[in-house]
Short mmCIF file of C-alpha atoms in Angstrom, two decimals:
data_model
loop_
_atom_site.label_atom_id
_atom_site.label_comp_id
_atom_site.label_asym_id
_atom_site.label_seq_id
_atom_site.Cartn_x
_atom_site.Cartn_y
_atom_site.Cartn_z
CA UNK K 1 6.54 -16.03 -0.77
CA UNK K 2 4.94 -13.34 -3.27
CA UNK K 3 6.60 -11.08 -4.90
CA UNK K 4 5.83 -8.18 -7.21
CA UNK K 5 8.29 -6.64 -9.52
CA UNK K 6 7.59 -2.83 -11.25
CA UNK K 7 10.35 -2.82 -13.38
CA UNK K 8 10.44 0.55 -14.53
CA UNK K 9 12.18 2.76 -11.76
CA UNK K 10 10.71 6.28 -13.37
CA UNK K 11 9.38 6.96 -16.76
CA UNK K 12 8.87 10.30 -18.32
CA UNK K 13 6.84 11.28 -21.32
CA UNK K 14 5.70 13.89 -23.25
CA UNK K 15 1.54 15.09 -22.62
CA UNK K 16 -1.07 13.45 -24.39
CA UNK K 17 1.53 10.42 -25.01
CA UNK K 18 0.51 7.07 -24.16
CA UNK K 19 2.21 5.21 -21.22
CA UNK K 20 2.48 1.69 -19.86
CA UNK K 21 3.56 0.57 -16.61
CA UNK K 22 4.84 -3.06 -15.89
CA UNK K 23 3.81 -5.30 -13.36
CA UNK K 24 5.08 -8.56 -12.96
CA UNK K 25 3.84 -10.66 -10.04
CA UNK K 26 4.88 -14.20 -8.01
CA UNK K 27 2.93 -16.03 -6.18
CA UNK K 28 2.05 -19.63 -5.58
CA UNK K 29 -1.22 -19.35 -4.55
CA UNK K 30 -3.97 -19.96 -7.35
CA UNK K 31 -6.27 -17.62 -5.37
CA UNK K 32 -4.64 -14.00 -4.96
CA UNK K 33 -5.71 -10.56 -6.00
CA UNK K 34 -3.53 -7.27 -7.67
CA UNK K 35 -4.01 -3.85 -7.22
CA UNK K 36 -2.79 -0.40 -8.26
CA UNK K 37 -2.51 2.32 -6.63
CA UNK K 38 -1.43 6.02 -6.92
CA UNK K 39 0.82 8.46 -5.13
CA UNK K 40 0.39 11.80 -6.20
CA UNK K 41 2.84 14.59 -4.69
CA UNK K 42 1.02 15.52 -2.05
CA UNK K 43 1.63 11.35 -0.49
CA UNK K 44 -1.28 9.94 0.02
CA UNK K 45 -2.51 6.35 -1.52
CA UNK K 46 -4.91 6.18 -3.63
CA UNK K 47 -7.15 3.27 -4.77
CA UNK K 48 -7.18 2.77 -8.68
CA UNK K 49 -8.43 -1.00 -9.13
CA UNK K 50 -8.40 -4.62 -8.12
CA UNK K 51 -8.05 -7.70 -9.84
CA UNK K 52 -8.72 -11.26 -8.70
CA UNK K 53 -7.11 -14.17 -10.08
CA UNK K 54 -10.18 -15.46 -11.62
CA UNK K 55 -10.66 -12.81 -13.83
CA UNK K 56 -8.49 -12.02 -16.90
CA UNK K 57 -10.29 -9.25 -18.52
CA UNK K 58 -9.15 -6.39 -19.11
CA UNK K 59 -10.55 -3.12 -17.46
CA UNK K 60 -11.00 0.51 -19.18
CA UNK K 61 -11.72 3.34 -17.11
CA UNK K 62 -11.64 6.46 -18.75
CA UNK K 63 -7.68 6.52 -19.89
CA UNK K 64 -6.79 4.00 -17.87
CA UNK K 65 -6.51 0.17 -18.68
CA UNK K 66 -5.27 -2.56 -17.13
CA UNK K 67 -4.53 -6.32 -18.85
CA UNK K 68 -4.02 -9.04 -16.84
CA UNK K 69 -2.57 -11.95 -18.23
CA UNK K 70 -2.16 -15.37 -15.77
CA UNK K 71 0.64 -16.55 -18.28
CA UNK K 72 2.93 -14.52 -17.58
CA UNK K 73 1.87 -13.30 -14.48
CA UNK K 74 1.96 -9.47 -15.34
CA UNK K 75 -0.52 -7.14 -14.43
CA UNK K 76 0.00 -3.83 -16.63
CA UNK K 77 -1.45 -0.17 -16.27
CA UNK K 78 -1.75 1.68 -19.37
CA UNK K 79 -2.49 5.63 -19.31
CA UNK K 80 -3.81 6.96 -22.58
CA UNK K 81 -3.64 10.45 -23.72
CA UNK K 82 -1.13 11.14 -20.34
CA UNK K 83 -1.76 14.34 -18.84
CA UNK K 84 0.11 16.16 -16.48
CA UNK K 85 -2.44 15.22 -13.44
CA UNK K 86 -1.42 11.65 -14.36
CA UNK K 87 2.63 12.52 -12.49
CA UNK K 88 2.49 10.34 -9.56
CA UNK K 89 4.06 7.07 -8.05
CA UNK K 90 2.39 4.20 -9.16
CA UNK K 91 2.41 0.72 -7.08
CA UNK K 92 1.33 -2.61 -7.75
CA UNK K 93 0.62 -5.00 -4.66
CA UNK K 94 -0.44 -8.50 -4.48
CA UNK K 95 -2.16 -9.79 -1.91
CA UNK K 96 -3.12 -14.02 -1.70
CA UNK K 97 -5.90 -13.58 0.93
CA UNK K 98 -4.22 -16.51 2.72
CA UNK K 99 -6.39 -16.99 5.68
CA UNK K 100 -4.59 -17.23 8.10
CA UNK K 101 -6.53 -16.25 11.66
CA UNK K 102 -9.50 -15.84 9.42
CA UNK K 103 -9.10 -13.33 6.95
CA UNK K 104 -6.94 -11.96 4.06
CA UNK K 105 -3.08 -10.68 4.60
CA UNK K 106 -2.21 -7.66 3.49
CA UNK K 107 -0.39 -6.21 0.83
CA UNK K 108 2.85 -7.01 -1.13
CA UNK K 109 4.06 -3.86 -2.65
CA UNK K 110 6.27 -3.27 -5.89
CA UNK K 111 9.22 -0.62 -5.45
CA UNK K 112 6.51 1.79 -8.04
CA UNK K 113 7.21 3.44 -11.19
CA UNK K 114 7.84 7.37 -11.01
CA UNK K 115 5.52 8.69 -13.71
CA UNK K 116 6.63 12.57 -15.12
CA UNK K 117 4.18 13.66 -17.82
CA UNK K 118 6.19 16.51 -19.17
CA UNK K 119 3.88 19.53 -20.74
CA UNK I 1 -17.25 8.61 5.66
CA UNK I 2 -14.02 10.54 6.82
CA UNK I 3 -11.75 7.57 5.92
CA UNK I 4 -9.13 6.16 7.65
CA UNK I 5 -7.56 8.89 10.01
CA UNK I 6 -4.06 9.00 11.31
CA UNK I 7 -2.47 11.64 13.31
CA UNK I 8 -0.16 13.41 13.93
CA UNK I 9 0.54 14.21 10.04
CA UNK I 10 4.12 15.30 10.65
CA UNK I 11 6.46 14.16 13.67
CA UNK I 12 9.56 15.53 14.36
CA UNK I 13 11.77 14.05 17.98
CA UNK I 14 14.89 13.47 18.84
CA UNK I 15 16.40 10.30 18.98
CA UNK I 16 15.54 8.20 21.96
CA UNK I 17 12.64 9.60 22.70
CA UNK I 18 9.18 7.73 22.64
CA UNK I 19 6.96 8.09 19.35
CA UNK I 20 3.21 7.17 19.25
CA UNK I 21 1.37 7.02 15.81
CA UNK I 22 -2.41 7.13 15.31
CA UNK I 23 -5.04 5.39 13.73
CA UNK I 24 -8.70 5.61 13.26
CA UNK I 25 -9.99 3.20 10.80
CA UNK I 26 -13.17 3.15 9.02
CA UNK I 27 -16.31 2.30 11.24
CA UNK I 28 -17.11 -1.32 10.62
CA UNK I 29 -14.00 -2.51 8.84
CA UNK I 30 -12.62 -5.63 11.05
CA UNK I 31 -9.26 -5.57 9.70
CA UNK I 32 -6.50 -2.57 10.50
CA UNK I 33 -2.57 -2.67 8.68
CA UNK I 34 0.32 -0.32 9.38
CA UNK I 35 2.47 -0.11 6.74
CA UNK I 36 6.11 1.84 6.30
CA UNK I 37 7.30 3.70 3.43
CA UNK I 38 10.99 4.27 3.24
CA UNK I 39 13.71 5.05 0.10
CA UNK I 40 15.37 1.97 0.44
CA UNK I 41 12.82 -0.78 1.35
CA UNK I 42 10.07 0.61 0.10
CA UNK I 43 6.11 0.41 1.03
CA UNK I 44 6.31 -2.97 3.79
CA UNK I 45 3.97 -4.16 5.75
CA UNK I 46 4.89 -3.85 9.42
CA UNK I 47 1.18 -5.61 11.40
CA UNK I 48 -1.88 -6.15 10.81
CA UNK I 49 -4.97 -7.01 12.96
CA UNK I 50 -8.42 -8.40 12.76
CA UNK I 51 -11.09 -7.81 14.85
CA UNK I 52 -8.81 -5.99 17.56
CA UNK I 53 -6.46 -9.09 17.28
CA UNK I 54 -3.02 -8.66 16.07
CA UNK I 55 -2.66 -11.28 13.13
CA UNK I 56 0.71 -10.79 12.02
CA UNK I 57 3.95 -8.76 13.58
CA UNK I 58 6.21 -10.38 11.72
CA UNK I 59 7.38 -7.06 9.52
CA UNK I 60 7.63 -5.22 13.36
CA UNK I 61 11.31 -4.48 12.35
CA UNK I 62 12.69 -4.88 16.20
CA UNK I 63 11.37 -4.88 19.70
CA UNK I 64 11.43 -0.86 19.59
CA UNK I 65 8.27 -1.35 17.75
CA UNK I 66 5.37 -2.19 19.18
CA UNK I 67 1.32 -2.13 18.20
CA UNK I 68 -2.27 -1.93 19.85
CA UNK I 69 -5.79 -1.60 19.52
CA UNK I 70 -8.03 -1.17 22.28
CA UNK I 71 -10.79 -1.27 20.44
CA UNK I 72 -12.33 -1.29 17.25
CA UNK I 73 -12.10 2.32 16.20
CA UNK I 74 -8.14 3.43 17.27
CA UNK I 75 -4.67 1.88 16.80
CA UNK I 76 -1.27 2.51 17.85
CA UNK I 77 2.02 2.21 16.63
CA UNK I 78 5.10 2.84 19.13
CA UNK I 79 8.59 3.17 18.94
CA UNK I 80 10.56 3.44 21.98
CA UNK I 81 13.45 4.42 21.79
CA UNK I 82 12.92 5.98 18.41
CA UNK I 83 15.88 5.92 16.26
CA UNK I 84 17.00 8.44 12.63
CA UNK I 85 16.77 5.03 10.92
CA UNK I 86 12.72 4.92 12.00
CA UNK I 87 12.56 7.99 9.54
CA UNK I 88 9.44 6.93 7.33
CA UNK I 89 6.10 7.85 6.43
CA UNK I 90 3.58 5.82 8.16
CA UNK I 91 0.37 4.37 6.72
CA UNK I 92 -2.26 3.05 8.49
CA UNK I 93 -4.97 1.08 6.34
CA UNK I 94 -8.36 -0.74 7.15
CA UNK I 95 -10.37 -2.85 5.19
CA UNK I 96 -13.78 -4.40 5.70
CA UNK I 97 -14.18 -8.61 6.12
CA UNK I 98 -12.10 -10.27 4.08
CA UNK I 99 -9.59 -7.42 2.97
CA UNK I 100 -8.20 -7.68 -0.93
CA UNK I 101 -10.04 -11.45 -0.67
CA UNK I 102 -13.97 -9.91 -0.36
CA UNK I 103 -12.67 -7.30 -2.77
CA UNK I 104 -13.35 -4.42 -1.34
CA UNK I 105 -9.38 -3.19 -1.41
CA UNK I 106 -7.88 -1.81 1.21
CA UNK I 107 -8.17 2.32 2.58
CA UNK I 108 -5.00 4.21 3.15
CA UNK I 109 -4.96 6.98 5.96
CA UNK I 110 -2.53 9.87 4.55
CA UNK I 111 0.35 9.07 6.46
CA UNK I 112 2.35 10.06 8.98
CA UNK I 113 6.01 11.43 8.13
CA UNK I 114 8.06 11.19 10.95
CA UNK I 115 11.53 12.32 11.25
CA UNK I 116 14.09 11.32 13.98
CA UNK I 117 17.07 13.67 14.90
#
């Protein structure tokens, strides 16, 4: 069964500081695909990227990053130059598109890291 | 695109009574999850279905719980009786062929926060 495991319960830091959240994922599928998401205050879910297993390299976007690395099945989010926007829940999920009836399953979610940017 | 919809936003009853969550999921995505967020267990996936067809109830936490859609465009989750430990915010999500495995990630409505008293 997969697993994902956001070790980091909350993290607060200081504006303009750079942040990393932890991701580390099980799975025995060799097909299977991570994703982050967002939670601001207000509670809705918000899309930030996905990864598939086949691809290890790392993303930018903007301040965020994200490095993937298969051996040692982590998946971590890295916020540079944290602003105060960037306070949110953040969630890593794991879905292995097992195809069962046809199509992909859904997500596996992480318990999220509670990110306080402090001004 | 308005997104995935879900109504009511907020739900407030009274134990034992029935509770029906809604769901209107992007036009032309085949597949359709509800999810629950609680303290404790976190963000868990409760059913999904794909092309109208539930998939898999195996998170439905009891027979309280129960899930349809009629048709491509609406879904509904029901508890009966409803319960203070059903207390959760609700998330319905869509996603078009082939979900996370196409790559085109899954939608989240905004969620519905119901409360049981």
């Amino acid at each position: 069964a997969q697993k994902v495991t956001q070790a980091q319960t909350e993290i607060s830091v200081v504006e303009k500081e750079d942040v990393t959240l932890d991701c580390v994922y099980e799975t025995r599928d060799t097909t299977y695909y991570l994703f982050w998401y967002k939670q601001p205050p207000s509670g809705e879910l918000v899309f930030l990227i996905r990864r598939n297993s086949f691809d290890e390299q790392n993303e930018i976007s903007g301040r965020y990053s994200w490095n993937f690395q298969k051996s040692t099945s982590s998946f971590n989010f890295t916020i540079t130059a944290s602003q105060v926007v960037d306070s949110a829940v953040y969630f890593c999920a794991l879905s292995e598109a097992t195809y069962s009836g046809g199509g992909a399953d859904g997500l596996t979610f992480g318990k999220g890291t509670h990110l306080i940017i402090q001004p | 695109d308005a997104g995935v919809i879900q109504s009511p936003r907020h739900e407030v009853t009274e134990m034992g009574q029935e509770v029906t969550l809604r769901c209107k999921p992007i036009s032309g995505h085949d597949y359709l999850f509800w999810y629950r967020q609680t303290m404790m267990r976190g963000l868990e996936l409760l059913i999904y279905f794909n092309n109208n067809v539930p998939i898999d109830d195996s998170g439905m936490p009891e027979d309280r719980f129960s899930a349809k859609m009629p048709n491509a465009s609406f879904s509904t989750l029901k508890i009966q009786p409803s319960e203070p430990r059903d207390s959760a915010v609700y998330f319905c999500a869509s996603s078009p062929i082939g979900g996370g495995a196409a790559g085109y990630g899954y939608t989240f409505g905004s969620g519905t926060r119901l409360t049981v008293v």
